[in-house]
Coordinates of C-alpha atoms in Angstrom, one line a residue:
M1 CA 39.3 146.3 129.5
T2 CA 41.0 143.6 131.3
A3 CA 43.9 141.8 129.9
R4 CA 43.6 138.3 129.4
A5 CA 46.2 135.9 130.9
P6 CA 48.1 133.8 128.2
A7 CA 46.9 130.2 127.9
V8 CA 49.2 128.0 129.6
R9 CA 49.9 124.9 128.0
Q10 CA 49.5 121.8 130.0
R11 CA 52.1 119.1 129.8
P12 CA 50.8 115.5 129.1
S13 CA 50.8 113.2 132.0
P14 CA 53.2 110.3 132.2
E15 CA 50.6 108.0 131.2
T16 CA 49.3 109.5 128.3
R17 CA 53.1 110.7 126.8
L18 CA 54.1 108.7 123.7
P19 CA 57.3 106.8 124.1
A20 CA 60.3 107.7 122.1
G21 CA 59.8 104.9 119.7
P22 CA 55.8 105.1 119.1
F23 CA 55.7 101.7 117.1
F24 CA 57.9 99.6 119.2
A25 CA 59.6 99.2 122.8
T26 CA 62.4 96.7 121.8
A27 CA 64.4 96.2 118.5
E28 CA 62.5 92.8 118.5
Q29 CA 59.3 94.4 118.0
R30 CA 60.7 96.9 115.6
V31 CA 61.8 94.1 113.4
A32 CA 58.6 92.2 113.9
L33 CA 56.8 95.4 112.9
A34 CA 59.0 96.0 109.8
R35 CA 58.5 92.2 108.5
E36 CA 54.6 92.8 108.9
R37 CA 54.7 95.9 107.0
F38 CA 57.0 94.4 104.1
F39 CA 56.0 90.5 103.8
E40 CA 52.1 91.1 104.6
E41 CA 51.2 94.9 103.6
G42 CA 53.7 95.2 101.0
V43 CA 54.8 98.3 102.5
R44 CA 58.3 99.7 102.5
P45 CA 59.6 99.5 106.3
S46 CA 61.8 102.5 105.9
G47 CA 63.3 103.5 109.5
L48 CA 62.5 100.6 111.0
V49 CA 65.5 98.4 109.7
P50 CA 68.8 99.1 107.8
E51 CA 68.3 100.4 104.1
L52 CA 70.7 97.6 102.9
V53 CA 68.3 94.8 104.6
I54 CA 65.2 96.3 102.8
Q55 CA 67.2 96.1 99.5
S56 CA 68.1 92.6 100.2
W57 CA 64.8 91.5 100.9
T58 CA 63.4 93.0 97.9
R59 CA 66.1 91.2 95.9
C60 CA 64.9 88.0 97.6
V61 CA 61.2 88.5 97.0
S62 CA 62.1 89.4 93.3
A63 CA 63.8 85.9 93.1
R64 CA 60.6 84.3 94.4
R65 CA 62.0 83.1 97.7
R66 CA 59.8 82.9 100.7
P67 CA 60.7 83.6 104.3
N68 CA 59.5 80.5 105.7
E69 CA 61.7 78.3 103.2
Q70 CA 64.2 75.8 104.5
V71 CA 67.7 76.4 103.3
S72 CA 69.9 73.7 102.2
F73 CA 73.6 73.6 101.2
A74 CA 75.1 71.7 98.7
P75 CA 77.1 68.6 100.0
I76 CA 80.7 69.5 100.9
T77 CA 82.8 67.0 99.2
K78 CA 86.9 67.1 99.5
S79 CA 87.1 68.2 96.0
R80 CA 84.7 71.0 96.3
V81 CA 86.8 72.2 99.5
A82 CA 89.9 71.6 97.8
S83 CA 88.8 73.8 94.9
A84 CA 87.6 76.6 97.0
L85 CA 91.0 76.8 98.8
A86 CA 92.8 76.6 95.7
R87 CA 90.8 79.5 94.2
N88 CA 91.4 81.6 96.9
R89 CA 95.0 80.9 98.1
Q90 CA 96.4 84.4 97.2
L91 CA 93.6 85.9 99.5
L92 CA 94.1 83.2 102.4
D93 CA 97.6 84.1 102.4
A94 CA 96.9 87.7 102.8
A95 CA 94.4 87.1 105.7
K96 CA 96.3 84.4 107.7
D97 CA 98.0 86.6 110.1
E98 CA 94.6 89.0 110.8
L99 CA 92.8 85.5 111.0
S100 CA 94.8 84.2 113.4
Q101 CA 94.3 87.5 115.6
L102 CA 91.0 87.3 115.5
D103 CA 91.0 83.6 116.5
A104 CA 92.7 84.8 119.9
A105 CA 90.9 88.0 120.1
L106 CA 87.0 86.0 120.1
A107 CA 88.2 83.1 121.9
G108 CA 86.3 84.4 125.1
T109 CA 83.1 84.9 122.9
A110 CA 80.5 82.4 121.0
C111 CA 81.5 84.4 117.8
K112 CA 83.3 83.1 114.7
A113 CA 85.2 85.0 112.0
L114 CA 84.3 83.6 108.7
L115 CA 86.1 84.4 105.5
T116 CA 84.3 83.5 102.0
S117 CA 85.2 84.1 98.5
H118 CA 83.9 87.0 96.2
D119 CA 81.0 84.6 95.4
G120 CA 80.1 83.5 99.4
V121 CA 82.0 80.2 99.5
I122 CA 83.5 79.8 103.0
V123 CA 87.1 79.4 102.9
H124 CA 88.0 79.7 106.4
A125 CA 86.3 79.7 109.8
T126 CA 87.7 80.5 113.2
P127 CA 87.0 77.8 116.1
T128 CA 84.7 79.3 119.0
A129 CA 85.7 78.6 122.6
I130 CA 82.2 78.8 124.1
G131 CA 79.0 76.9 122.9
E132 CA 77.9 77.4 119.2
G133 CA 74.5 76.9 119.4
R134 CA 72.4 74.8 117.1
L135 CA 72.8 76.3 113.5
M136 CA 76.6 77.4 113.8
P137 CA 78.1 74.0 113.5
G138 CA 76.3 73.4 110.2
L139 CA 76.6 76.7 108.8
A140 CA 80.2 77.7 109.5
R141 CA 81.9 75.1 107.2
I142 CA 84.5 75.5 104.7
G143 CA 82.6 75.2 101.3
N144 CA 79.2 76.3 102.6
D145 CA 77.7 78.8 100.1
L146 CA 76.7 82.2 102.3
A147 CA 76.1 84.1 99.2
E148 CA 72.7 85.9 99.2
S149 CA 71.1 83.8 96.1
N150 CA 71.2 81.1 98.7
V151 CA 70.9 82.0 102.1
G152 CA 68.8 85.2 101.8
T153 CA 69.7 88.3 103.7
G154 CA 72.8 87.7 105.8
A155 CA 75.9 90.1 106.2
P156 CA 78.5 88.4 104.1
G157 CA 76.2 88.0 101.1
V158 CA 75.0 91.9 101.5
S159 CA 78.5 92.6 101.7
A160 CA 79.4 91.0 98.5
R161 CA 76.6 92.1 96.6
T162 CA 76.7 95.7 97.6
G163 CA 80.5 96.4 98.6
E164 CA 79.6 97.9 101.9
V165 CA 80.0 97.0 105.5
S166 CA 76.7 95.4 106.7
V167 CA 75.1 94.1 109.9
V168 CA 72.2 91.9 109.7
S169 CA 70.7 91.1 113.4
G170 CA 68.1 88.5 114.2
A171 CA 65.1 88.6 112.5
E172 CA 66.3 91.0 110.0
H173 CA 67.4 87.7 107.9
F174 CA 65.0 87.3 105.3
F175 CA 64.7 83.5 106.1
S176 CA 63.1 83.0 109.6
G177 CA 65.2 79.9 110.1
F178 CA 68.2 82.5 110.8
S179 CA 66.5 84.8 113.0
V180 CA 68.7 83.7 115.8
M181 CA 71.7 84.8 114.1
Y182 CA 73.6 87.9 114.5
C183 CA 76.4 88.6 111.7
A184 CA 78.6 91.8 110.5
A185 CA 80.6 91.8 107.3
A186 CA 83.0 93.8 105.4
P187 CA 84.1 93.4 101.9
I188 CA 87.9 92.9 100.8
R189 CA 88.8 94.4 97.4
D190 CA 91.8 93.6 94.9
T191 CA 93.9 95.8 92.5
R192 CA 90.8 96.0 90.2
G193 CA 88.5 97.2 93.0
E194 CA 86.5 94.2 92.5
I195 CA 85.2 92.3 95.7
A196 CA 87.8 89.5 96.2
G197 CA 86.3 88.3 99.6
V198 CA 84.2 89.1 102.5
L199 CA 85.3 88.8 106.3
D200 CA 82.1 88.3 108.5
L201 CA 81.8 88.1 112.3
S202 CA 78.7 85.5 113.4
C203 CA 77.2 84.5 116.5
E204 CA 74.3 82.8 117.6
V205 CA 71.4 83.6 119.9
E206 CA 73.2 86.2 121.7
Q207 CA 74.0 89.8 120.2
F208 CA 77.4 91.1 120.0
R209 CA 78.8 92.8 123.1
F210 CA 81.5 95.0 121.2
D211 CA 81.0 97.1 118.3
A212 CA 81.2 94.3 115.3
A213 CA 80.8 96.5 112.8
A214 CA 84.0 98.5 113.5
M215 CA 85.9 95.5 114.6
V216 CA 85.3 93.4 111.0
R217 CA 85.7 96.7 109.0
L218 CA 89.3 97.2 110.7
Y219 CA 90.6 93.5 110.2
A220 CA 89.2 93.7 106.6
T221 CA 91.2 96.9 105.7
T222 CA 94.1 95.2 106.8
I223 CA 93.6 92.0 104.8
E224 CA 92.7 94.3 101.8
N225 CA 96.0 96.2 102.0
R226 CA 98.0 93.1 102.4
L227 CA 96.2 91.6 99.5
L228 CA 97.0 94.7 97.3
R229 CA 100.5 94.7 98.2
A230 CA 100.9 91.2 97.3
Q231 CA 99.1 91.6 93.8
S232 CA 101.4 94.5 93.1
R233 CA 104.7 93.4 93.9
E234 CA 106.2 94.7 90.4
H235 CA 105.0 98.2 91.1
L236 CA 106.5 101.1 93.2
L237 CA 104.2 101.5 96.2
L238 CA 103.4 104.8 98.0
R239 CA 102.0 104.8 101.5
F240 CA 100.7 108.4 102.4
Q241 CA 98.6 110.0 105.3
S242 CA 98.3 113.6 106.8
S243 CA 100.3 112.2 110.1
P244 CA 103.4 110.1 109.8
G245 CA 102.2 108.2 112.7
L246 CA 99.2 106.6 110.8
L247 CA 101.7 105.1 108.2
H248 CA 101.8 101.4 108.4
T249 CA 98.5 101.1 110.0
P250 CA 94.9 100.0 108.7
L251 CA 94.5 103.8 108.1
E252 CA 97.1 104.5 105.8
G253 CA 96.7 105.4 102.3
L254 CA 98.1 103.2 99.5
A255 CA 99.0 103.4 95.7
A256 CA 100.7 101.5 93.3
I257 CA 102.9 103.3 90.6
D258 CA 103.7 101.6 87.3
G259 CA 106.8 102.1 85.3
T260 CA 105.5 104.8 83.1
G261 CA 104.6 106.8 86.2
R262 CA 100.7 105.8 85.9
V263 CA 98.9 105.2 89.4
C264 CA 97.6 101.7 88.9
W265 CA 95.2 101.7 92.1
V266 CA 94.6 103.6 95.1
N267 CA 93.2 101.6 98.3
G268 CA 90.0 103.0 100.0
A269 CA 91.8 105.2 102.8
G270 CA 93.7 106.9 100.2
T271 CA 90.6 107.2 97.9
R272 CA 89.0 109.2 100.8
L273 CA 92.1 111.3 101.2
L274 CA 92.4 112.0 97.7
A275 CA 88.7 112.8 97.2
G276 CA 88.1 110.1 94.4
A277 CA 91.3 109.2 92.9
R278 CA 89.9 105.7 92.3
T279 CA 88.0 106.5 88.9
G280 CA 87.3 104.9 85.7
G281 CA 89.0 105.8 82.6
Q282 CA 92.9 105.9 81.8
S283 CA 94.9 105.9 85.0
P284 CA 96.3 109.2 86.2
T285 CA 99.8 110.2 86.4
V286 CA 101.5 110.2 89.7
E287 CA 102.5 114.1 89.2
Q288 CA 98.5 114.7 88.5
T289 CA 97.6 112.7 91.7
F290 CA 100.3 113.7 93.8
G291 CA 102.2 116.6 92.4
I292 CA 105.5 114.6 92.3
D293 CA 107.7 112.8 89.5
L294 CA 108.6 109.0 89.2
E295 CA 112.2 109.8 89.8
S296 CA 111.6 111.8 92.9
L297 CA 109.6 108.8 94.3
L298 CA 112.5 106.5 93.3
A299 CA 114.9 108.8 95.2
L300 CA 112.4 108.9 97.9
A301 CA 112.0 105.2 97.9
H302 CA 116.1 105.0 98.1
S303 CA 116.1 107.1 101.2
A304 CA 113.7 104.6 102.9
R305 CA 112.1 107.5 105.1
A306 CA 108.7 109.5 105.3
Q307 CA 108.8 112.8 103.5
A308 CA 106.4 115.9 103.9
H309 CA 104.4 117.0 100.6
R310 CA 101.8 118.9 99.7
V311 CA 99.5 117.3 97.0
P312 CA 97.6 119.1 94.3
G313 CA 94.4 119.3 96.4
G314 CA 96.3 121.3 98.9
L315 CA 96.3 119.0 101.7
G316 CA 99.6 118.1 103.6
M317 CA 100.9 114.5 103.3
W318 CA 103.3 112.5 104.6
L319 CA 104.8 110.3 102.0
E320 CA 106.8 107.0 102.3
A321 CA 107.8 105.1 99.1
Q322 CA 108.8 101.3 98.8
P323 CA 110.7 100.1 95.3
P324 CA 109.2 97.4 93.1
E325 CA 110.2 93.9 94.1
K326 CA 112.2 91.5 92.0
D327 CA 112.8 87.9 93.1
G328 CA 111.5 88.2 96.6
H329 CA 113.3 91.4 97.4
R330 CA 112.4 95.1 96.9
S331 CA 115.4 97.2 95.3
A332 CA 115.2 100.8 95.3
T333 CA 115.9 101.3 91.4
A334 CA 113.9 101.9 88.2
L335 CA 115.7 98.8 86.6
S336 CA 112.8 96.6 88.4
F337 CA 110.4 98.2 86.4
A338 CA 111.8 96.3 83.3
D339 CA 109.7 94.0 80.9
P340 CA 110.5 90.5 80.2
V341 CA 111.9 89.7 77.1
V342 CA 109.5 88.6 74.5
A343 CA 110.2 85.7 71.7
D344 CA 109.4 88.6 68.7
D345 CA 112.8 90.0 69.8
A346 CA 115.0 86.8 69.7
P347 CA 116.8 87.4 66.3
E348 CA 117.8 90.9 67.3
I349 CA 118.9 90.1 70.9
E350 CA 121.2 87.2 69.3
A351 CA 122.8 89.9 67.1
A352 CA 123.1 92.3 70.3
A353 CA 124.3 89.8 72.3
A354 CA 127.7 89.5 70.3
V355 CA 128.3 93.5 70.9
A356 CA 130.9 93.9 73.5
P357 CA 130.8 96.7 76.2
A358 CA 132.3 100.0 75.2
P359 CA 136.4 100.1 75.9
G360 CA 136.3 103.3 77.7
A361 CA 133.4 102.6 80.1
A362 CA 135.5 102.1 83.3
A363 CA 137.5 105.4 82.5
D364 CA 134.5 107.3 81.7
D365 CA 132.9 106.0 84.9
E366 CA 135.8 107.6 86.9
R367 CA 135.7 110.9 85.0
M368 CA 132.0 111.0 85.9
G369 CA 132.1 110.0 89.3
A370 CA 131.6 113.4 90.6
E371 CA 129.1 114.6 88.5
A372 CA 125.5 115.1 89.3
L373 CA 123.8 112.4 87.0
T374 CA 119.9 111.6 86.4
L375 CA 118.6 108.8 87.7
I376 CA 118.1 107.2 84.0
D377 CA 121.8 108.3 83.4
S378 CA 122.9 106.3 86.5
H379 CA 120.9 103.3 86.0
R380 CA 122.4 102.9 82.1
R381 CA 125.9 103.6 83.5
M382 CA 125.1 100.6 86.2
I383 CA 124.1 98.4 83.3
D384 CA 127.5 99.1 81.5
S385 CA 129.6 98.8 84.6
T386 CA 127.7 95.5 85.6
L387 CA 128.4 94.3 82.1
L388 CA 132.0 95.1 82.1
E389 CA 132.4 93.2 85.3
C390 CA 130.8 90.1 84.0
G391 CA 132.8 90.3 80.8
G392 CA 129.9 90.9 78.5
N393 CA 127.9 88.0 79.8
V394 CA 124.3 89.2 79.7
S395 CA 122.7 86.5 81.7
R396 CA 125.3 86.8 84.8
A397 CA 124.8 90.8 84.6
A398 CA 120.9 90.4 84.6
R399 CA 121.3 88.0 87.6
Q400 CA 123.6 90.3 89.5
L401 CA 121.3 93.5 88.9
G402 CA 117.9 91.4 89.5
V403 CA 116.5 92.6 86.4
S404 CA 115.5 90.7 83.0
R405 CA 117.9 90.0 80.2
G406 CA 115.8 92.1 78.0
L407 CA 116.5 95.2 79.6
I408 CA 120.4 94.4 79.2
Y409 CA 119.8 93.5 75.6
R410 CA 117.7 97.1 75.3
R411 CA 120.8 99.0 76.6
L412 CA 123.2 97.3 74.1
R413 CA 120.8 98.1 71.4
E414 CA 120.8 101.8 72.6
R415 CA 124.8 101.9 73.1
R416 CA 125.1 100.2 69.4
S417 CA 122.7 103.4 68.0
E418 CA 124.9 105.9 70.2
D419 CA 128.3 104.5 68.7
A420 CA 127.0 104.5 65.1

């Protein structure tokens, strides 16, 4: 019996071979097919356009919007502009340097950088050096509302709604009138983890000639870090990363520590490094999160240098601490965590103010100078010595130390209890 030769599978000829993308040859054809399936056939076009775009289309349809609608903007009055700028002053202050850099970077392109508030109102727009097209001059104006509820699917509205970096290109916009726009946006969060604003890069007619998503993410992260620091001046600021070269860059982790040693917030880069440090419920302590106590962090802040440290998760980190800020300056002392005096303490404060410093304070300072004091003891002794220098004048001592009078009065009450 003769053995049969194995069958040879013939390769299809170039004429019959399917293209790599069987349903489209260009990005425009892909989006056109996605719109046909979604708007005409009611079929979810998964894989044809980004999932964030599909979800936005779905929300727009649920809100009874139609793709062929004409979008209108509310009249932009001086009071509307002034109100938007006033409400977002802190965001604008945090973003001004980065917006200036973006202006210079985009000067040779047809792109604009837009900064919107958390609810989609434009509060800043950079100029463009090249022709803006037909839509951009009327669209990119301070006071216009780019929220999804007003302009449908667009990168600023999608990022504000989802908290994600988003790119919406051409006909991926819900309304057909915006099919000539290309935009990429990234959210900016505040210390509560809520959306404070959105940074957007937009251009008309032509697609981006650079990685717009990466660029907008980088600048939005830098703005977010500036905003977080500005909102936490009274906290100890901790910078951390696995490499010291990444400190003071957009890739650094940031955390704010309050006077009780609680971690108030951790930025996005830090959350990724710590595997989800930004969680609900009670704030964790700095020891739970970083494996270091508050006094050690204060000592690190005083040294003004980065230090290698291994966090509880096992990852080696470089830590750098900045002390809390008082009157525009950061002081490396726990005194800066002091709470302001409250009205309910007034009667007791008046009585305590009459107490003079202990007569042996200066001699005690000399005897104890060579001993190893704890940070808390040294802070108390600093108050005592400053009060002595100021002749018992609480207001002068508070100004000299850069702390509240309430802290001085509390120290006086402690000394009165110790002497009793």
